[in-house]
Amino acid sequence: MPTEKRKVLIAEDNPGLARVLSFKFKSCGFEPITCGNGGEAWKSFCDSQVAAVVSDHEMPIMSGIELIERVREMDATLPCFLVTGRQLELSRDPRVVKLKIDTVFGKPFSPGTVVSAVSDAINQHASKAACPPAPAASTPSGGMPSTGLPGASA
């Protein structure tokens, strides 16, 4: 994904903050898809192939948690982030851990910090997808790993 634009879904009902995030992502080489509520964001997620989701927690139609719950039903490993004015509340919410939300950013936050975290997560996600885990070492009938040398046993 290094040379093509990476799509990031931004779900934020505050138009000013949505513009700031969109501008920052665009200036860093991403293709932002900005939605003003959770319902719109879910439709955009279903219609587009995105590399990450950045969602406000409290939005009309569907909250950020509800949006990410639906995203997780479709893609269990896609990088997902929440921005919120209720960071302390969400830090104790078991759904944040269950949904494997990468980071919860408390408002106010630095858009550059969000973009950097999203970029790092996308790169990690892409490298995991490109490099499947190595198979487990085979063991001879004795149960010990083989040294690979002819006639040698572990």
Short mmCIF file of C-alpha atoms in Angstrom, two decimals:
data_model
loop_
_atom_site.label_atom_id
_atom_site.label_comp_id
_atom_site.label_asym_id
_atom_site.label_seq_id
_atom_site.Cartn_x
_atom_site.Cartn_y
_atom_site.Cartn_z
CA MET A 1 0.00 0.00 0.00
CA PRO A 2 2.93 2.43 0.10
CA THR A 3 2.38 4.21 -3.24
CA GLU A 4 -1.41 4.13 -3.48
CA LYS A 5 -3.58 6.41 -1.36
CA ARG A 6 -4.83 4.80 1.79
CA LYS A 7 -8.49 5.42 2.59
CA VAL A 8 -9.34 6.37 6.15
CA LEU A 9 -12.95 6.57 7.28
CA ILE A 10 -13.50 9.58 9.57
CA ALA A 11 -16.82 9.58 11.45
CA GLU A 12 -17.18 12.93 13.22
CA ASP A 13 -20.35 14.97 13.73
CA ASN A 14 -18.49 18.22 14.52
CA PRO A 15 -17.96 19.77 11.04
CA GLY A 16 -14.93 21.83 12.12
CA LEU A 17 -13.12 18.88 13.68
CA ALA A 18 -14.05 16.68 10.71
CA ARG A 19 -12.48 19.26 8.34
CA VAL A 20 -9.31 19.51 10.45
CA LEU A 21 -8.87 15.71 10.57
CA SER A 22 -9.66 15.36 6.87
CA PHE A 23 -7.16 18.07 5.94
CA LYS A 24 -4.42 16.55 8.13
CA PHE A 25 -4.95 13.04 6.72
CA LYS A 26 -5.02 14.38 3.14
CA SER A 27 -1.83 16.40 3.68
CA CYS A 28 -0.13 13.20 4.91
CA GLY A 29 -1.02 11.20 1.78
CA PHE A 30 -4.26 9.56 2.91
CA GLU A 31 -7.63 9.66 1.21
CA PRO A 32 -10.12 10.65 3.92
CA ILE A 33 -13.78 9.66 3.69
CA THR A 34 -15.62 11.98 6.07
CA CYS A 35 -19.07 11.22 7.49
CA GLY A 36 -21.20 13.32 9.84
CA ASN A 37 -22.90 10.50 11.75
CA GLY A 38 -22.58 6.80 12.54
CA GLY A 39 -25.21 5.68 10.02
CA GLU A 40 -23.47 7.49 7.18
CA ALA A 41 -20.13 6.07 8.33
CA TRP A 42 -21.47 2.50 8.32
CA LYS A 43 -22.79 2.94 4.77
CA SER A 44 -19.44 4.38 3.65
CA PHE A 45 -17.60 1.51 5.33
CA CYS A 46 -19.75 -1.01 3.44
CA ASP A 47 -19.27 0.84 0.13
CA SER A 48 -15.50 1.43 0.37
CA GLN A 49 -12.39 -0.52 1.19
CA VAL A 50 -10.79 1.45 4.01
CA ALA A 51 -7.44 0.97 5.72
CA ALA A 52 -8.63 2.34 9.10
CA VAL A 53 -11.57 3.87 10.94
CA VAL A 54 -11.37 6.99 13.13
CA SER A 55 -14.67 7.63 14.86
CA ASP A 56 -16.08 10.10 17.33
CA HIS A 57 -17.73 8.25 20.19
CA GLU A 58 -20.89 10.33 20.60
CA MET A 59 -22.61 10.80 17.25
CA PRO A 60 -26.16 10.81 15.93
CA ILE A 61 -27.74 7.58 14.63
CA MET A 62 -24.93 5.27 15.80
CA SER A 63 -22.19 5.79 18.39
CA GLY A 64 -18.53 5.16 17.66
CA ILE A 65 -18.63 1.98 19.76
CA GLU A 66 -21.66 0.72 17.81
CA LEU A 67 -19.95 1.55 14.52
CA ILE A 68 -16.78 -0.31 15.52
CA GLU A 69 -18.86 -3.29 16.74
CA ARG A 70 -20.29 -3.55 13.21
CA VAL A 71 -16.87 -3.04 11.61
CA ARG A 72 -15.48 -5.88 13.77
CA GLU A 73 -18.20 -8.21 12.47
CA MET A 74 -16.79 -7.62 8.97
CA ASP A 75 -13.07 -7.25 9.76
CA ALA A 76 -11.66 -8.34 13.12
CA THR A 77 -8.23 -6.76 12.61
CA LEU A 78 -8.84 -3.43 10.83
CA PRO A 79 -7.22 -0.57 12.78
CA CYS A 80 -9.98 1.36 14.63
CA PHE A 81 -9.65 4.50 16.75
CA LEU A 82 -12.05 6.55 18.87
CA VAL A 83 -11.95 10.28 19.60
CA THR A 84 -14.01 11.45 22.54
CA GLY A 85 -14.63 14.05 25.17
CA ARG A 86 -15.25 11.15 27.57
CA GLN A 87 -11.84 9.48 27.59
CA LEU A 88 -11.94 8.67 31.31
CA GLU A 89 -15.32 6.96 30.96
CA LEU A 90 -14.20 4.96 27.93
CA SER A 91 -10.91 3.96 29.57
CA ARG A 92 -13.01 1.80 31.92
CA ASP A 93 -15.43 0.52 29.29
CA PRO A 94 -14.83 -3.21 28.68
CA ARG A 95 -16.07 -2.85 25.09
CA VAL A 96 -12.94 -0.86 24.21
CA VAL A 97 -10.76 -3.88 25.04
CA LYS A 98 -13.20 -6.44 23.63
CA LEU A 99 -13.36 -4.56 20.31
CA LYS A 100 -9.56 -4.19 20.21
CA ILE A 101 -9.77 -0.45 19.64
CA ASP A 102 -6.22 0.68 18.90
CA THR A 103 -6.35 4.01 20.75
CA VAL A 104 -8.93 6.24 22.40
CA PHE A 105 -7.94 9.90 21.93
CA GLY A 106 -9.32 12.40 24.42
CA LYS A 107 -10.48 15.76 23.11
CA PRO A 108 -8.72 18.06 22.64
CA PHE A 109 -6.08 16.09 20.76
CA SER A 110 -3.40 16.80 18.20
CA PRO A 111 -4.53 15.81 14.70
CA GLY A 112 -0.89 15.00 13.92
CA THR A 113 -0.82 12.49 16.78
CA VAL A 114 -3.96 10.80 15.44
CA VAL A 115 -2.58 10.62 11.90
CA SER A 116 0.73 9.22 13.17
CA ALA A 117 -0.99 6.51 15.25
CA VAL A 118 -3.28 5.57 12.35
CA SER A 119 -0.36 5.44 9.93
CA ASP A 120 1.65 3.19 12.28
CA ALA A 121 -1.33 0.86 12.79
CA ILE A 122 -2.01 0.63 9.04
CA ASN A 123 1.64 -0.22 8.38
CA GLN A 124 1.61 -2.90 11.10
CA HIS A 125 -1.65 -4.32 9.78
CA ALA A 126 -0.24 -4.45 6.24
CA SER A 127 2.99 -6.16 7.34
CA LYS A 128 1.05 -8.79 9.32
CA ALA A 129 -1.12 -9.49 6.27
CA ALA A 130 1.94 -9.76 4.02
CA CYS A 131 3.89 -12.06 6.34
CA PRO A 132 1.80 -14.95 7.64
CA PRO A 133 3.20 -16.59 10.80
CA ALA A 134 5.91 -19.19 10.27
CA PRO A 135 4.78 -22.79 10.67
CA ALA A 136 5.66 -24.48 13.95
CA ALA A 137 8.89 -26.47 13.98
CA SER A 138 8.31 -30.09 13.09
CA THR A 139 9.24 -32.67 15.65
CA PRO A 140 10.41 -36.20 14.98
CA SER A 141 8.58 -39.05 16.70
CA GLY A 142 10.59 -38.51 19.90
CA GLY A 143 8.93 -35.15 20.42
CA MET A 144 12.18 -33.14 20.30
CA PRO A 145 12.87 -30.65 17.51
CA SER A 146 15.19 -31.90 14.78
CA THR A 147 18.62 -30.25 14.45
CA GLY A 148 18.48 -30.69 10.70
CA LEU A 149 21.87 -32.46 10.61
CA PRO A 150 22.04 -35.92 9.05
CA GLY A 151 22.34 -38.63 11.67
CA ALA A 152 22.10 -36.13 14.55
CA SER A 153 19.33 -36.18 17.06
CA ALA A 154 18.43 -33.51 19.57
#
